[in-house]
PDB file of C-alpha atoms in Angstrom:
ATOM      1  CA  GLY A1309     -46.598  35.253  -5.254  1.00 83.00           C
ATOM      2  CA  TYR A1310     -47.371  33.057  -7.543  1.00 83.00           C
ATOM      3  CA  THR A1311     -49.472  33.284 -11.083  1.00 82.00           C
ATOM      4  CA  ALA A1312     -50.466  30.552 -13.434  1.00 83.00           C
ATOM      5  CA  ASP A1313     -52.650  31.354 -16.188  1.00 83.00           C
ATOM      6  CA  ASP A1314     -54.590  28.361 -17.544  1.00 83.00           C
ATOM      7  CA  CYS A1315     -55.563  29.499 -20.795  1.00 82.00           C
ATOM      8  CA  ARG A1316     -57.898  27.279 -23.797  1.00 79.00           C
ATOM      9  CA  PHE A1317     -58.321  28.185 -27.443  1.00 77.00           C
ATOM     10  CA  ASN A1318     -61.806  27.160 -29.003  1.00 74.00           C
ATOM     11  CA  TYR A1319     -62.326  26.548 -32.183  1.00 66.00           C
ATOM     12  CA  ARG A1320     -65.591  25.718 -34.420  1.00 63.00           C
ATOM     13  CA  GLY A1321     -65.952  26.526 -38.086  1.00 58.00           C
ATOM     14  CA  PRO A1322     -65.437  26.006 -41.829  1.00 53.00           C
ATOM     15  CA  VAL A1323     -62.003  23.272 -42.673  1.00 48.00           C
ATOM     16  CA  GLY A1324     -59.129  24.752 -44.360  1.00 46.00           C
ATOM     17  CA  ARG A1325     -57.718  28.139 -44.562  1.00 44.00           C
ATOM     18  CA  PRO A1326     -60.149  31.643 -46.553  1.00 41.00           C
ATOM     19  CA  LEU A1327     -58.146  30.654 -49.624  1.00 37.00           C
ATOM     20  CA  ASP A1328     -57.568  26.876 -49.440  1.00 39.00           C
ATOM     21  CA  GLY A1329     -61.156  26.344 -50.692  1.00 40.00           C
ATOM     22  CA  TYR A1330     -63.666  25.407 -47.534  1.00 37.00           C
ATOM     23  CA  ARG A1331     -64.525  21.650 -47.283  1.00 39.00           C
ATOM     24  CA  VAL A1332     -67.943  20.520 -46.089  1.00 38.00           C
ATOM     25  CA  GLY A1333     -68.705  20.337 -42.252  1.00 40.00           C
ATOM     26  CA  PRO A1334     -67.311  22.020 -39.397  1.00 43.00           C
ATOM     27  CA  ARG A1335     -65.167  20.826 -36.985  1.00 45.00           C
ATOM     28  CA  THR A1336     -64.160  21.594 -33.610  1.00 49.00           C
ATOM     29  CA  ALA A1337     -60.604  22.646 -32.010  1.00 59.00           C
ATOM     30  CA  GLY A1338     -59.126  23.437 -28.972  1.00 66.00           C
ATOM     31  CA  THR A1339     -55.417  23.616 -28.004  1.00 76.00           C
ATOM     32  CA  ASP A1340     -54.167  24.056 -24.188  1.00 82.00           C
ATOM     33  CA  ARG A1341     -51.206  25.612 -22.924  1.00 83.00           C
ATOM     34  CA  VAL A1342     -50.292  27.035 -19.055  1.00 87.00           C
ATOM     35  CA  PHE A1343     -48.745  30.070 -17.889  1.00 86.00           C
ATOM     36  CA  ASP A1344     -47.627  31.033 -14.899  1.00 87.00           C
ATOM     37  CA  LYS A1345     -44.325  32.402 -13.088  1.00 89.00           C
ATOM     38  CA  LEU A1346     -43.511  32.826  -8.601  1.00 90.00           C
ATOM     39  CA  ALA A1347     -42.988  36.916  -8.816  1.00 91.00           C
ATOM     40  CA  TRP A1348     -40.563  38.032  -6.426  1.00 95.00           C
ATOM     41  CA  ARG A1349     -39.776  41.439  -3.811  1.00 97.00           C
ATOM     42  CA  ALA A1350     -36.978  42.910  -2.111  1.00 98.00           C
ATOM     43  CA  SER A1351     -36.474  46.063  -1.042  1.00 98.00           C
ATOM     44  CA  VAL A1352     -33.599  47.954   1.302  1.00 98.00           C
ATOM     45  CA  GLN A1353     -34.242  51.122   2.946  1.00 98.00           C
ATOM     46  CA  TRP A1354     -30.877  52.538   5.151  1.00 98.00           C
ATOM     47  CA  ASP A1355     -31.594  56.457   6.706  1.00 98.00           C
ATOM     48  CA  ALA A1356     -27.709  57.011   7.004  1.00 97.00           C
ATOM     49  CA  GLU A1357     -28.704  60.609   8.969  1.00 96.00           C
ATOM     50  CA  LYS A1358     -31.426  61.916   9.904  1.00 95.00           C
ATOM     51  CA  ASN A1359     -32.303  64.064   6.252  1.00 97.00           C
ATOM     52  CA  LEU A1360     -30.220  61.507   3.959  1.00 98.00           C
ATOM     53  CA  MET A1361     -31.223  57.948   3.391  1.00 98.00           C
ATOM     54  CA  PHE A1362     -30.298  55.048   0.396  1.00 98.00           C
ATOM     55  CA  TYR A1363     -32.764  52.222  -0.572  1.00 98.00           C
ATOM     56  CA  ALA A1364     -31.855  49.610  -3.415  1.00 98.00           C
ATOM     57  CA  ASP A1365     -35.032  47.385  -4.680  1.00 98.00           C
ATOM     58  CA  ALA A1366     -35.596  44.333  -7.346  1.00 98.00           C
ATOM     59  CA  ALA A1367     -38.444  42.527  -8.632  1.00 97.00           C
ATOM     60  CA  THR A1368     -39.737  40.032 -11.424  1.00 96.00           C
ATOM     61  CA  GLY A1369     -43.263  41.025 -13.558  1.00 92.00           C
ATOM     62  CA  TYR A1370     -44.818  38.805 -16.036  1.00 89.00           C
ATOM     63  CA  MET A1371     -47.852  39.128 -18.087  1.00 89.00           C
ATOM     64  CA  SER A1372     -49.243  35.818 -19.155  1.00 88.00           C
ATOM     65  CA  GLY A1373     -48.490  34.869 -22.343  1.00 87.00           C
ATOM     66  CA  GLY A1374     -52.317  33.806 -24.526  1.00 84.00           C
ATOM     67  CA  PHE A1375     -54.306  32.400 -28.413  1.00 81.00           C
ATOM     68  CA  ASN A1376     -54.322  34.889 -31.250  1.00 78.00           C
ATOM     69  CA  GLY A1377     -57.490  34.788 -32.925  1.00 73.00           C
ATOM     70  CA  ASP A1378     -55.838  32.005 -36.017  1.00 69.00           C
ATOM     71  CA  GLY A1379     -54.804  29.569 -32.766  1.00 73.00           C
ATOM     72  CA  SER A1380     -51.616  30.903 -32.864  1.00 75.00           C
ATOM     73  CA  SER A1381     -50.293  31.014 -29.466  1.00 80.00           C
ATOM     74  CA  PHE A1382     -47.558  33.319 -28.724  1.00 84.00           C
ATOM     75  CA  ASP A1383     -45.013  33.163 -24.979  1.00 87.00           C
ATOM     76  CA  GLN A1384     -45.569  35.409 -21.644  1.00 89.00           C
ATOM     77  CA  GLN A1385     -43.382  38.109 -21.192  1.00 91.00           C
ATOM     78  CA  ASN A1386     -41.064  38.392 -18.101  1.00 92.00           C
ATOM     79  CA  SER A1387     -39.475  40.912 -16.535  1.00 94.00           C
ATOM     80  CA  LEU A1388     -37.741  41.768 -13.813  1.00 97.00           C
ATOM     81  CA  ALA A1389     -36.399  45.437 -13.007  1.00 98.00           C
ATOM     82  CA  TYR A1390     -33.741  46.626 -10.745  1.00 98.00           C
ATOM     83  CA  GLU A1391     -33.994  49.725  -8.774  1.00 98.00           C
ATOM     84  CA  ALA A1392     -31.683  52.195  -6.363  1.00 98.00           C
ATOM     85  CA  GLY A1393     -30.900  55.655  -5.306  1.00 98.00           C
ATOM     86  CA  PHE A1394     -30.611  58.000  -2.046  1.00 98.00           C
ATOM     87  CA  LYS A1395     -33.401  61.141  -1.133  1.00 98.00           C
ATOM     88  CA  SER A1396     -31.797  63.830   1.205  1.00 98.00           C
ATOM     89  CA  ARG A1397     -32.553  67.184   2.604  1.00 97.00           C
ATOM     90  CA  TRP A1398     -30.679  70.778   3.619  1.00 96.00           C
ATOM     91  CA  LEU A1399     -30.641  73.308   4.926  1.00 96.00           C
ATOM     92  CA  ASP A1400     -33.586  73.131   7.091  1.00 94.00           C
ATOM     93  CA  ASN A1401     -35.405  71.449   4.215  1.00 94.00           C
ATOM     94  CA  ARG A1402     -34.518  74.575   1.963  1.00 96.00           C
ATOM     95  CA  LEU A1403     -32.855  72.135  -0.731  1.00 97.00           C
ATOM     96  CA  GLN A1404     -33.310  68.494  -1.962  1.00 98.00           C
ATOM     97  CA  LEU A1405     -31.592  66.403  -3.739  1.00 98.00           C
ATOM     98  CA  ASN A1406     -32.574  62.656  -5.021  1.00 98.00           C
ATOM     99  CA  ALA A1407     -31.101  59.993  -7.121  1.00 98.00           C
ATOM    100  CA  ALA A1408     -32.585  57.113  -8.887  1.00 98.00           C
ATOM    101  CA  LEU A1409     -30.803  54.814 -10.942  1.00 98.00           C
ATOM    102  CA  TYR A1410     -33.309  51.560 -12.895  1.00 98.00           C
ATOM    103  CA  LEU A1411     -32.978  48.695 -14.836  1.00 98.00           C
ATOM    104  CA  ASN A1412     -34.972  46.791 -16.768  1.00 97.00           C
ATOM    105  CA  GLN A1413     -34.956  43.706 -18.733  1.00 95.00           C
ATOM    106  CA  TYR A1414     -37.592  42.203 -20.944  1.00 92.00           C
ATOM    107  CA  ARG A1415     -37.186  38.863 -21.826  1.00 91.00           C
ATOM    108  CA  ASN A1416     -39.962  37.955 -24.735  1.00 87.00           C
ATOM    109  CA  LEU A1417     -41.219  41.029 -24.972  1.00 86.00           C
ATOM    110  CA  THR A1418     -44.621  40.646 -27.407  1.00 85.00           C
ATOM    111  CA  ALA A1419     -45.041  43.566 -29.778  1.00 82.00           C
ATOM    112  CA  GLN A1420     -48.585  43.674 -32.039  1.00 82.00           C
ATOM    113  CA  GLN A1421     -47.546  42.521 -35.904  1.00 79.00           C
ATOM    114  CA  LEU A1422     -49.769  42.728 -39.044  1.00 77.00           C
ATOM    115  CA  VAL A1423     -50.390  39.205 -40.385  1.00 72.00           C
ATOM    116  CA  THR A1424     -51.473  37.906 -44.011  1.00 72.00           C
ATOM    117  CA  ILE A1425     -53.734  35.387 -44.159  1.00 69.00           C
ATOM    118  CA  GLY A1426     -54.521  34.332 -47.212  1.00 72.00           C
ATOM    119  CA  VAL A1427     -56.563  37.800 -47.877  1.00 77.00           C
ATOM    120  CA  ALA A1428     -56.925  38.813 -45.134  1.00 74.00           C
ATOM    121  CA  LEU A1429     -55.166  41.378 -43.469  1.00 76.00           C
ATOM    122  CA  ILE A1430     -55.119  40.422 -38.977  1.00 75.00           C
ATOM    123  CA  THR A1431     -52.935  42.357 -35.215  1.00 79.00           C
ATOM    124  CA  ALA A1432     -51.492  39.196 -33.188  1.00 80.00           C
ATOM    125  CA  THR A1433     -49.924  39.361 -30.579  1.00 82.00           C
ATOM    126  CA  ARG A1434     -45.981  38.236 -31.533  1.00 79.00           C
ATOM    127  CA  ASP A1435     -43.119  37.529 -29.324  1.00 79.00           C
ATOM    128  CA  GLY A1436     -41.195  40.106 -30.385  1.00 77.00           C
ATOM    129  CA  GLY A1437     -36.981  39.640 -27.801  1.00 84.00           C
ATOM    130  CA  ALA A1438     -35.668  41.521 -24.801  1.00 90.00           C
ATOM    131  CA  VAL A1439     -35.401  45.015 -24.097  1.00 90.00           C
ATOM    132  CA  ASN A1440     -32.579  46.064 -21.413  1.00 94.00           C
ATOM    133  CA  ALA A1441     -33.230  49.007 -20.617  1.00 95.00           C
ATOM    134  CA  THR A1442     -31.334  51.504 -18.810  1.00 97.00           C
ATOM    135  CA  ARG A1443     -32.053  54.950 -16.407  1.00 98.00           C
ATOM    136  CA  LEU A1444     -31.021  57.600 -14.582  1.00 98.00           C
ATOM    137  CA  GLU A1445     -33.206  60.644 -12.700  1.00 98.00           C
ATOM    138  CA  LEU A1446     -31.485  63.109 -10.764  1.00 98.00           C
ATOM    139  CA  GLU A1447     -34.004  65.874  -8.938  1.00 98.00           C
ATOM    140  CA  THR A1448     -33.548  69.616  -7.137  1.00 97.00           C
ATOM    141  CA  TYR A1449     -36.158  71.237  -5.685  1.00 97.00           C
ATOM    142  CA  TRP A1450     -34.406  74.700  -4.259  1.00 97.00           C
ATOM    143  CA  LYS A1451     -35.442  76.661  -2.131  1.00 96.00           C
ATOM    144  CA  PRO A1452     -33.448  79.761  -1.573  1.00 94.00           C
ATOM    145  CA  LYS A1453     -36.870  82.400  -1.111  1.00 94.00           C
ATOM    146  CA  ALA A1454     -40.143  82.263   0.546  1.00 91.00           C
ATOM    147  CA  ALA A1455     -42.008  82.876  -2.067  1.00 94.00           C
ATOM    148  CA  LEU A1456     -39.096  80.866  -4.793  1.00 96.00           C
ATOM    149  CA  LEU A1457     -38.522  78.022  -5.644  1.00 96.00           C
ATOM    150  CA  ILE A1458     -36.058  76.484  -8.369  1.00 97.00           C
ATOM    151  CA  THR A1459     -36.753  73.496  -9.429  1.00 97.00           C
ATOM    152  CA  PRO A1460     -33.746  71.595 -12.199  1.00 96.00           C
ATOM    153  CA  ASN A1461     -34.174  68.309 -12.810  1.00 97.00           C
ATOM    154  CA  ALA A1462     -32.597  66.100 -15.372  1.00 98.00           C
ATOM    155  CA  VAL A1463     -33.578  62.290 -16.771  1.00 98.00           C
ATOM    156  CA  VAL A1464     -31.730  60.354 -18.645  1.00 98.00           C
ATOM    157  CA  THR A1465     -32.036  57.303 -20.655  1.00 97.00           C
ATOM    158  CA  HIS A1466     -31.004  53.911 -22.695  1.00 97.00           C
ATOM    159  CA  VAL A1467     -33.074  51.327 -24.025  1.00 93.00           C
ATOM    160  CA  ARG A1468     -31.819  48.802 -26.350  1.00 91.00           C
ATOM    161  CA  LEU A1469     -33.179  46.525 -27.957  1.00 84.00           C
ATOM    162  CA  ALA A1470     -30.879  42.603 -27.539  1.00 76.00           C
ATOM    163  CA  PHE A1471     -32.650  41.188 -30.061  1.00 71.00           C
ATOM    164  CA  PHE A1472     -36.173  41.215 -32.503  1.00 69.00           C
ATOM    165  CA  HIS A1473     -37.719  39.689 -34.361  1.00 66.00           C
ATOM    166  CA  VAL A1474     -40.942  40.122 -36.154  1.00 60.00           C
ATOM    167  CA  THR A1475     -41.332  39.825 -39.841  1.00 58.00           C
ATOM    168  CA  THR A1476     -42.812  41.721 -41.702  1.00 55.00           C
ATOM    169  CA  PRO A1477     -46.483  40.823 -43.083  1.00 50.00           C
ATOM    170  CA  LEU A1478     -46.438  42.278 -46.396  1.00 47.00           C
ATOM    171  CA  PRO A1479     -44.218  40.500 -49.465  1.00 46.00           C
ATOM    172  CA  VAL A1480     -41.425  42.933 -50.006  1.00 40.00           C
TER     173      VAL A1480
END
């Protein structure tokens, strides 16, 4: 579906920054930004046999941008996710084998960062960068006897920061 977030930052307070020496008189400032996204999802499932099913799924995601307390803004975060796998049962439902592969891409990933404003240290949300993640899951449920269940499973995850550009707030 389509999502649109109309964000407004309003400021009413002294003019100037903390170490600039406040000037007399309040000021009012406002900034508007619209963040929007058309999100979608598509899935397919194929029952190859009574005990074997294959599936695939693709979807987009979105997290609105916004404003920090100092008036700076950050962009919306977008994601694209893929999943494919199979589920199966064998040996009169005593053995279940499942596998899934996940691919996730995050663009404009936001991150919390400490920033200095004059002598104050505040937390702000910043545009961080891009992340690609891959995950493989293998599940096995084996019930060789009525009172015994064996569940060997495995997960492998690989995450790659394509770029990440958040800076340090403190002088080095």
